[in-house]
Tab-separated table of C-alpha atoms and ligand atoms in Angstrom:
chain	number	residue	atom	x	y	z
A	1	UNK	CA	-92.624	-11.670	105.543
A	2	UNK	CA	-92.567	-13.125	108.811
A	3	UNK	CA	-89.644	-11.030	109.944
A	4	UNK	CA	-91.599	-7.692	109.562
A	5	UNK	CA	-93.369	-8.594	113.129
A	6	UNK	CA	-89.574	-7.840	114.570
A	7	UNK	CA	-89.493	-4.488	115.461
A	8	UNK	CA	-86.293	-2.746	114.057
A	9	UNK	CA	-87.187	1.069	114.689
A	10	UNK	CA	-83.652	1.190	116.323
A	11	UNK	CA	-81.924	0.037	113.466
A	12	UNK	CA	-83.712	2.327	110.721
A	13	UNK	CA	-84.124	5.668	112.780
A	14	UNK	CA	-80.744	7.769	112.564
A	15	UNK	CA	-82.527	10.388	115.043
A	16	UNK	CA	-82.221	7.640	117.516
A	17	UNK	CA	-78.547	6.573	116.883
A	18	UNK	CA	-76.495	6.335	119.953
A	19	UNK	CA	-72.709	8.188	120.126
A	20	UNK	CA	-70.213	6.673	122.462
A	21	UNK	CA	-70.365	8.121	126.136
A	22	UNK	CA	-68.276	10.803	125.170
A	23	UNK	CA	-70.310	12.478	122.641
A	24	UNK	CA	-68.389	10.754	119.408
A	25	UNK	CA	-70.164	8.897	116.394
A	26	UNK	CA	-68.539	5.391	115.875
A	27	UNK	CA	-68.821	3.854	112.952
A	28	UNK	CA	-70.367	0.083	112.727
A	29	UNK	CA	-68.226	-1.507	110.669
A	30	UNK	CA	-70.329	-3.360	107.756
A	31	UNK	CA	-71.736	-7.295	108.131
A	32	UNK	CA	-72.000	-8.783	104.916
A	33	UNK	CA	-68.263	-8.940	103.680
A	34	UNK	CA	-68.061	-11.715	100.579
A	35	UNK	CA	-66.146	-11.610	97.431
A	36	UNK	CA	-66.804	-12.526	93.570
A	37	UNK	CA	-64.761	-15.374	92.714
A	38	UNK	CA	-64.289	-18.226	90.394
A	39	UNK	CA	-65.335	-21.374	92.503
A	40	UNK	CA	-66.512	-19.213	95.124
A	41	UNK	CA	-70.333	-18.884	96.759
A	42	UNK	CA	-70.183	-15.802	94.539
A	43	UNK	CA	-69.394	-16.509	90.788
A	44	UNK	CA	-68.570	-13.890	88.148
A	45	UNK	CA	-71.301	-13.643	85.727
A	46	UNK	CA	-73.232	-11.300	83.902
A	47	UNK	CA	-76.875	-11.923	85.013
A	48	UNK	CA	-76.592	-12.182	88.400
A	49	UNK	CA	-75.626	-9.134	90.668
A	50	UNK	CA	-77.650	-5.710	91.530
A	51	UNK	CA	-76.460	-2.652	93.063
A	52	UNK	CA	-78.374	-0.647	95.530
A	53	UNK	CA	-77.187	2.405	95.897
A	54	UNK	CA	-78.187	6.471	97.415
A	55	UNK	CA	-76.823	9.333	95.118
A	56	UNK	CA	-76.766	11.409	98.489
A	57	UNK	CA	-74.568	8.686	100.254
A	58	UNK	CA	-70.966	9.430	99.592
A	59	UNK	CA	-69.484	5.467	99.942
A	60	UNK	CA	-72.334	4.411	97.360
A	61	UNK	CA	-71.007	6.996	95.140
A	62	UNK	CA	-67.720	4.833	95.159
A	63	UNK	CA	-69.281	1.977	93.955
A	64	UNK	CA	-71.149	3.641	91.066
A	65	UNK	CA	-68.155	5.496	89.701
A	66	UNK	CA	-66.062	2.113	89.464
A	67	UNK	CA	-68.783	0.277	88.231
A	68	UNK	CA	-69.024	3.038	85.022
A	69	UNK	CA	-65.031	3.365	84.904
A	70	UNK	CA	-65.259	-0.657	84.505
A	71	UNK	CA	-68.252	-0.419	82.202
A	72	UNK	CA	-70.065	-3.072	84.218
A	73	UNK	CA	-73.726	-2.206	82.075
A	74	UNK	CA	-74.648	-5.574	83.435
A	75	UNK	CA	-74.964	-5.182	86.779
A	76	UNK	CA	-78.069	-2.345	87.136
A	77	UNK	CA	-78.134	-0.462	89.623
A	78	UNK	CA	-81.452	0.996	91.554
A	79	UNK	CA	-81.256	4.169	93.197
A	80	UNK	CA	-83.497	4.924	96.758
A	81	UNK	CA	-85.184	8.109	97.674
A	82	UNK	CA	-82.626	10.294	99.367
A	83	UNK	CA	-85.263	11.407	101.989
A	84	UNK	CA	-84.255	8.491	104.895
A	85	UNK	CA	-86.868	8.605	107.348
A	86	UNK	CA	-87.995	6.587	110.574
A	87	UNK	CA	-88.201	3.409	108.982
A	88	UNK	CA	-84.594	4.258	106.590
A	89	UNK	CA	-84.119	4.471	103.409
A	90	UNK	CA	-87.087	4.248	100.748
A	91	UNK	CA	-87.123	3.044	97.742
A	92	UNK	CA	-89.517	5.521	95.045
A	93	UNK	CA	-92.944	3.132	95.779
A	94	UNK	CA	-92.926	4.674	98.912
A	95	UNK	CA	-91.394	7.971	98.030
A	96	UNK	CA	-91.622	8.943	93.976
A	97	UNK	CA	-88.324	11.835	94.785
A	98	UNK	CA	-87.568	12.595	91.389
A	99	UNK	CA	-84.559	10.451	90.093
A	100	UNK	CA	-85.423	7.607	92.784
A	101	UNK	CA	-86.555	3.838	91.990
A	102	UNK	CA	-88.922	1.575	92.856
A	103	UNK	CA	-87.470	-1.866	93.798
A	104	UNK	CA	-87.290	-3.851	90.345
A	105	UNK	CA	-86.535	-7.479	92.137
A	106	UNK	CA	-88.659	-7.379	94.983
A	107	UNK	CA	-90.772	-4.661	94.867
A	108	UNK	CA	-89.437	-3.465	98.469
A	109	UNK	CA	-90.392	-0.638	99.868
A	110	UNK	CA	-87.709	0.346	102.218
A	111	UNK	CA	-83.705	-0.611	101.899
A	112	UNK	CA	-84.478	-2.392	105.392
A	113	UNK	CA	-86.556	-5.457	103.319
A	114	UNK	CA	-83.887	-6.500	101.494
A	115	UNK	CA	-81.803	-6.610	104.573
A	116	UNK	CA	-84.590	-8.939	106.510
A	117	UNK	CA	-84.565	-11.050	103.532
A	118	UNK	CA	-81.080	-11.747	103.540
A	119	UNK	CA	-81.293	-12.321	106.919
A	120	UNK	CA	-84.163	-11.938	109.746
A	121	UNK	CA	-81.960	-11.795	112.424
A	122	UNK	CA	-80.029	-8.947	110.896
A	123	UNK	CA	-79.306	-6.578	113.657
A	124	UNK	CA	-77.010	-4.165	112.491
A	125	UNK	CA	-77.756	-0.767	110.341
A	126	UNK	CA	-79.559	-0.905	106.828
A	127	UNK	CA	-77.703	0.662	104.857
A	128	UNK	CA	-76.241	1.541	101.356
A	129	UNK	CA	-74.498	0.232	99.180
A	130	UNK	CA	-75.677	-3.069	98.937
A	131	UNK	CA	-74.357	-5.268	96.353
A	132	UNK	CA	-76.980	-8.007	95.909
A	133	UNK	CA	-77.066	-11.422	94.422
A	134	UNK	CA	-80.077	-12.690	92.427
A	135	UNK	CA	-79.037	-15.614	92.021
A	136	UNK	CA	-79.361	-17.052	95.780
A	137	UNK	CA	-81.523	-13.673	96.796
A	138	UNK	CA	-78.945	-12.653	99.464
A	139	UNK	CA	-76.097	-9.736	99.906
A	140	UNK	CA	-72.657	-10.300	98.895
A	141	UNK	CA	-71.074	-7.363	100.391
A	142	UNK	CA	-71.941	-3.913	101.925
A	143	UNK	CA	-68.252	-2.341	101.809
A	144	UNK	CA	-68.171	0.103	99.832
A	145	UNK	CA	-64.401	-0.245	99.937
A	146	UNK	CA	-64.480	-4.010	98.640
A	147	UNK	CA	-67.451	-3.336	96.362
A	148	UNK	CA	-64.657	-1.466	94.358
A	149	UNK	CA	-62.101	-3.748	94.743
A	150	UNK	CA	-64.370	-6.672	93.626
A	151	UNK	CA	-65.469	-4.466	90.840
A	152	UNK	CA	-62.062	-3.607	89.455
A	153	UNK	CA	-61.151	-7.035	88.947
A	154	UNK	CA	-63.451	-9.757	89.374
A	155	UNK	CA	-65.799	-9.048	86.110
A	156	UNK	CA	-62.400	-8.695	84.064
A	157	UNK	CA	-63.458	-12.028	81.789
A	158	UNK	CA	-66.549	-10.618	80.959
A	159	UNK	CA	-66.044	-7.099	79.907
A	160	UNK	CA	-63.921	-5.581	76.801
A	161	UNK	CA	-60.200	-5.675	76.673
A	162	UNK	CA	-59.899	-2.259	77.172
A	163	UNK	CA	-61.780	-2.264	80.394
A	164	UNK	CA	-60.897	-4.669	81.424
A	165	UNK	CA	-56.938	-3.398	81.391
A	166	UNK	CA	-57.943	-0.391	83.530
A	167	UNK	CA	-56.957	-1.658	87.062
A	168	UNK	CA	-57.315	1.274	89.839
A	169	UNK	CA	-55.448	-0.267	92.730
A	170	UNK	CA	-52.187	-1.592	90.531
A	171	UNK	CA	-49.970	-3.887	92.521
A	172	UNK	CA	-46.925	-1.110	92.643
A	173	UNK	CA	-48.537	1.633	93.727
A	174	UNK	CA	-50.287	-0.424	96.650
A	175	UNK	CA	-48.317	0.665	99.342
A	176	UNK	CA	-49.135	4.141	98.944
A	177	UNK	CA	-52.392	4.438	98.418
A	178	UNK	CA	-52.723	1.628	101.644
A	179	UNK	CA	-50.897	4.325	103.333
A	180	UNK	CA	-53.121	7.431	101.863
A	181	UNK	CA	-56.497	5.147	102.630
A	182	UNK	CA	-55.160	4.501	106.340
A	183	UNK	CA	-55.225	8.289	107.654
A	184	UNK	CA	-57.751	9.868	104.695
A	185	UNK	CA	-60.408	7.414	105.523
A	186	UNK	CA	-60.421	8.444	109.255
A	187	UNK	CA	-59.340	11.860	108.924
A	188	UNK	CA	-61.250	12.826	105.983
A	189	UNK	CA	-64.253	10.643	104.703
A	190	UNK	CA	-65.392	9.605	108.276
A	191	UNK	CA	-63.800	12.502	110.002
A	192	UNK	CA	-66.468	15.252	108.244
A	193	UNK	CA	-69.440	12.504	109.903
A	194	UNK	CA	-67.532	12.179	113.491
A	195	UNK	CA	-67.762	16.543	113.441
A	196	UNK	CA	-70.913	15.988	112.737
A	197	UNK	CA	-72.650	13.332	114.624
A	198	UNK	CA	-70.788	14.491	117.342
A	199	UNK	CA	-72.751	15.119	120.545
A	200	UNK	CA	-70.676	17.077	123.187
A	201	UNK	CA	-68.602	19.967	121.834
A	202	UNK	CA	-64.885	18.802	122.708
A	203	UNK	CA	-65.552	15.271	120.508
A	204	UNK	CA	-66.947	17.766	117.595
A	205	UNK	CA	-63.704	19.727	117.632
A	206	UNK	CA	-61.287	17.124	118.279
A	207	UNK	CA	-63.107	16.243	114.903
A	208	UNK	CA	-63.326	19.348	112.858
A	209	UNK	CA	-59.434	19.821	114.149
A	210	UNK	CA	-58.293	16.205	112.036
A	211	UNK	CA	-61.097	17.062	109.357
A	212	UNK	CA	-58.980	20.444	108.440
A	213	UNK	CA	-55.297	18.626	109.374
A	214	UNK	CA	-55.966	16.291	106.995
A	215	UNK	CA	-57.438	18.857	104.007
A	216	UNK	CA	-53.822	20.672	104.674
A	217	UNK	CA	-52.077	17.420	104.110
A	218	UNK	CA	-54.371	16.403	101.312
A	219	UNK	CA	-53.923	19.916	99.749
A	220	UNK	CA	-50.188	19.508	99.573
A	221	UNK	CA	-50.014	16.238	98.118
A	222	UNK	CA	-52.237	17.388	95.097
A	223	UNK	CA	-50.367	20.843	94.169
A	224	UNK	CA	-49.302	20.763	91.144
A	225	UNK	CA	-50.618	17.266	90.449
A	226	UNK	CA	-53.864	15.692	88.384
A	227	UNK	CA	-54.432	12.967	90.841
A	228	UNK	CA	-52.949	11.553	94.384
A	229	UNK	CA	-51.371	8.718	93.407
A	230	UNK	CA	-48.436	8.836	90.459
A	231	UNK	CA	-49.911	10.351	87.776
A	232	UNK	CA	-52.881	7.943	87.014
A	233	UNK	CA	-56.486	7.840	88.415
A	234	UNK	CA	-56.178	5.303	91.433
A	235	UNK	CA	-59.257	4.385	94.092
A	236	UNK	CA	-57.435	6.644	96.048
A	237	UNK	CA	-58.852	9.351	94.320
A	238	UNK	CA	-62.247	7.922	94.185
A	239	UNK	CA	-62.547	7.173	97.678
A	240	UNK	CA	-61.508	11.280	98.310
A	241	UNK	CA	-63.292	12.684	95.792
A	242	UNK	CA	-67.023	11.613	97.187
A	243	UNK	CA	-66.542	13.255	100.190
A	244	UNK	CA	-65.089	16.308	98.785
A	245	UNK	CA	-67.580	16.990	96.261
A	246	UNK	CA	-70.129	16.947	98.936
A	247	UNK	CA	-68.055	19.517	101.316
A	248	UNK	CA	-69.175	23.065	100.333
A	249	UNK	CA	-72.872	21.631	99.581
A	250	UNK	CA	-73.465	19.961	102.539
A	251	UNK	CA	-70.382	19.122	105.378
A	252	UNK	CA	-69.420	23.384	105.461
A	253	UNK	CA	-72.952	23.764	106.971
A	254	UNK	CA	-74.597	20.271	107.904
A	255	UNK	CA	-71.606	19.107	109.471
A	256	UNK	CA	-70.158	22.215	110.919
A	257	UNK	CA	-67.144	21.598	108.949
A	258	UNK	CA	-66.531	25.449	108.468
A	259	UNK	CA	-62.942	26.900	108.775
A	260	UNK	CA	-62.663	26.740	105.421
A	261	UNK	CA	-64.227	25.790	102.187
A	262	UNK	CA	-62.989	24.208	99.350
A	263	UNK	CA	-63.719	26.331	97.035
A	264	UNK	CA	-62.212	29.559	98.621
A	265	UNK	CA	-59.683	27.784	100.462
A	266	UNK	CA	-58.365	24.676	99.236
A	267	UNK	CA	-57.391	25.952	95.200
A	268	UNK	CA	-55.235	22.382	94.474
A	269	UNK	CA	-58.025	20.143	95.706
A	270	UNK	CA	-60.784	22.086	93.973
A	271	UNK	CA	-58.548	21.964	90.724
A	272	UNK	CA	-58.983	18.302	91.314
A	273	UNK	CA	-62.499	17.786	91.937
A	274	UNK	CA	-63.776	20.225	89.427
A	275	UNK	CA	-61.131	18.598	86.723
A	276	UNK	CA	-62.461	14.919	87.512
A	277	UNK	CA	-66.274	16.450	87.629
A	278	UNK	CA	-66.057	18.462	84.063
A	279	UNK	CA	-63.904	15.756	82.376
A	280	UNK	CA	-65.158	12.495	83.410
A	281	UNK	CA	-68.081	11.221	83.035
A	282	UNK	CA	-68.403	8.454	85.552
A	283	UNK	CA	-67.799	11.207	88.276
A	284	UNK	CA	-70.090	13.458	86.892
A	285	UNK	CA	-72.950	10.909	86.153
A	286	UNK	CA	-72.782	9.332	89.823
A	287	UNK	CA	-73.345	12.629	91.199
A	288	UNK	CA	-77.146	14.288	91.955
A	289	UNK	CA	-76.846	17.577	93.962
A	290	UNK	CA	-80.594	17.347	94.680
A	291	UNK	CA	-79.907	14.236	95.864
A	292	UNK	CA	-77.066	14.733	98.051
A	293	UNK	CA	-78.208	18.096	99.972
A	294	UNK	CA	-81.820	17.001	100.106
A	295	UNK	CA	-80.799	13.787	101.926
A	296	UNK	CA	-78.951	15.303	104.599
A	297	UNK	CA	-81.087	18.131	105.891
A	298	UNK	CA	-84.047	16.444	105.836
A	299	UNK	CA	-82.936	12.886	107.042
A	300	UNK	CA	-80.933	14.119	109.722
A	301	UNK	CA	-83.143	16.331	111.665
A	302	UNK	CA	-81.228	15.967	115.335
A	303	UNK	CA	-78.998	18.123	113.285
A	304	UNK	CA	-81.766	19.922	111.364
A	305	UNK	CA	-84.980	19.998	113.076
A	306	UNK	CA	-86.727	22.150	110.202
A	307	UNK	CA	-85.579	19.924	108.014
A	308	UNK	CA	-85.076	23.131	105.997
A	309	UNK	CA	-82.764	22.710	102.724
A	310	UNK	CA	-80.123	25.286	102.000
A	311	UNK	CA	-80.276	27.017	98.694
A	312	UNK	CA	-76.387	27.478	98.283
A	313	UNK	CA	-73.456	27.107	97.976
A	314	UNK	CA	-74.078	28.778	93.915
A	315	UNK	CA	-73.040	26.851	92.006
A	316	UNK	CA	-72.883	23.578	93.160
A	317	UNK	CA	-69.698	22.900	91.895
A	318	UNK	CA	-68.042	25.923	90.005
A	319	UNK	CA	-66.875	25.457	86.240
A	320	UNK	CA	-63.678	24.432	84.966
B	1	GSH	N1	-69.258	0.871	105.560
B	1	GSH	C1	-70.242	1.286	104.687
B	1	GSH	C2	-70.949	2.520	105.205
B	1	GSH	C3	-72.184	2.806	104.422
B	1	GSH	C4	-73.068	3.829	105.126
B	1	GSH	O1	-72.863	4.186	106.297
B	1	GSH	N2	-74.089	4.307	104.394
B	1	GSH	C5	-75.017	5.261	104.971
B	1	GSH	C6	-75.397	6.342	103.976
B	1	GSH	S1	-74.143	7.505	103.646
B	1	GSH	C7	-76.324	4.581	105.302
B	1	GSH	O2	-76.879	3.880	104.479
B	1	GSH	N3	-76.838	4.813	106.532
B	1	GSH	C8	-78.094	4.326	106.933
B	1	GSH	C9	-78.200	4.168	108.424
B	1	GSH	O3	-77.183	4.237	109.117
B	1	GSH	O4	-79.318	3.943	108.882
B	1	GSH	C10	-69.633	1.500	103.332
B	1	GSH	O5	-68.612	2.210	103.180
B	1	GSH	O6	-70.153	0.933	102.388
């Protein structure tokens, strides 16, 4: 592939990602931002789409819970090695981790590939999830928050009645969960990666402060309550629940996100998790603990340098 010659070290090292001049991790926002539409570039149908995912990375996680809530069977999914090194993430030709894939389309060997073949000039970061089309060999979207949106409705012709009728951002309850997204997203799901990609100690606890503000808030909402929104499963809850299931495992120590745990100090959200973990499957399925801590110590080693992973938290996540 002629684009190979390009040299995009930059691009797949995280060691050498730049924060902002005062010490804080930004987040890029994503590139490749189409839809699935009838009489679109994208059309829905059942041949034609693939999902790349990581079972360590929390906004990939997203997509692969929706995509089993919605039954989508016909759009497979291939899962990377969690170990991302200097040249990203590979796929299991390159690294065999146990529960990783080898690229079935292409053969790639690194998530970067598939990137260069959608387009050589890419310059951005390569990274997961990637929802790919087959069809005209190029990404649709690498949102993880529209990858769920497109998958709760646009494969609704296709798939049964029933699952079709399951619709997790319903046009009434809209508002609030816009309004949940709007402060949990930066507060919570990119607020435990700000504390830790942080590079100066006052934009790490500016961090860690809105990463435990918003648990408080979060942990209010939920007392007493099965899920965020009304009393039906909503994205909002999907979007939360990655990064929480991930907090005592990895964010308490990896991310220095340690007042408190979840477990110990958070008993409405851990209801929560735990309930959605033990008693439904598409949470439980979409989540690899090997996966997830493995990835983060060892990928991220200007947090880690040993590269050493932690044994506990025991258990994982604690029974019902
Ligand atoms: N905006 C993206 C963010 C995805 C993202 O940052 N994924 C991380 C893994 S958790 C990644 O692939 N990073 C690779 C890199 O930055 O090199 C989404 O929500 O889908």
């Amino acid at each position: 592939m002629a684009a190979k010659a390009r040299d995009v070290s930059h691009q797949t090292d995280i060691s050498k990602m730049k924060t902002s001049n005062d010490g804080s991790f930004q987040r890029a926002a994503a590139v490749f931002r189409d839809t699935i539409e009838k009489g679109g570039k994208f059309e829905p149908e059942t041949d034609r789409y693939h999902l790349y995912v990581s079972y360590a990375c929390p906004w990939a996680t997203r997509t692969l819970i929706m995509r089993k809530l919605k039954g989508l069977d016909f759009i497979p999914v291939t899962v990377v090695s969690p170990k991302m090194g200097d040249n990203g993430w590979p796929f299991a030709s390159v690294d065999p981790f146990p529960a990783a894939d080898k690229d079935p389309l292409y053969d790639a060997e690194h998530v970067k590939d598939l990137y260069l073949r959608a387009d050589p000039h890419f310059s951005g970061r390569f990274t997961v999830p990637i929802l790919w089309d087959k069809k005209l060999h190029t990404i649709v979207n690498n949102e993880s928050s529209e990858i769920i949106r497109i998958f709760n409705t646009a494969f609704n012709e296709l798939i049964p009645k029933d699952k079709a009728a399951l619709d997790f951002y319903p046009e009434h309850l809209r508002p609030e969960i816009d309004a949940l997204n709007e402060w949990i997203y930066p507060g919570i799901n990119n607020g435990v990666y700000r504390s830790g990609f942080a590079t100066t100690q006052e934009a790490y606890e500016k961090a860690v402060h809105e990463v435990f503000h918003s648990l408080d808030k979060v942990e209010e909402l939920l007392a007493g309550k099965e899920f965020i929104v009304g009393d039906r499963l909503t994205e909002c809850d999907i979007r939360l629940w990655v990064t929480i299931i991930r907090f005592d495992p990895v964010y308490v120590g990896h991310f220095k996100c340690n007042f408190r745990d979840i477990r110990n100090g958070y008993p409405a959200i851990n209801k929560w998790m735990k309930n959605l973990y033990w008693n439904n499957e598409a949470f439980k399925a979409s989540t690899n603990f090997g996966h997830i801590k493995t990835h983060y110590y060892w990928s991220h080693k200007m947090i880690n340098g040993t590269r050493i992973v932690p044994v506990g938290p025991v258990p994982d996540i604690q029974p019902l």
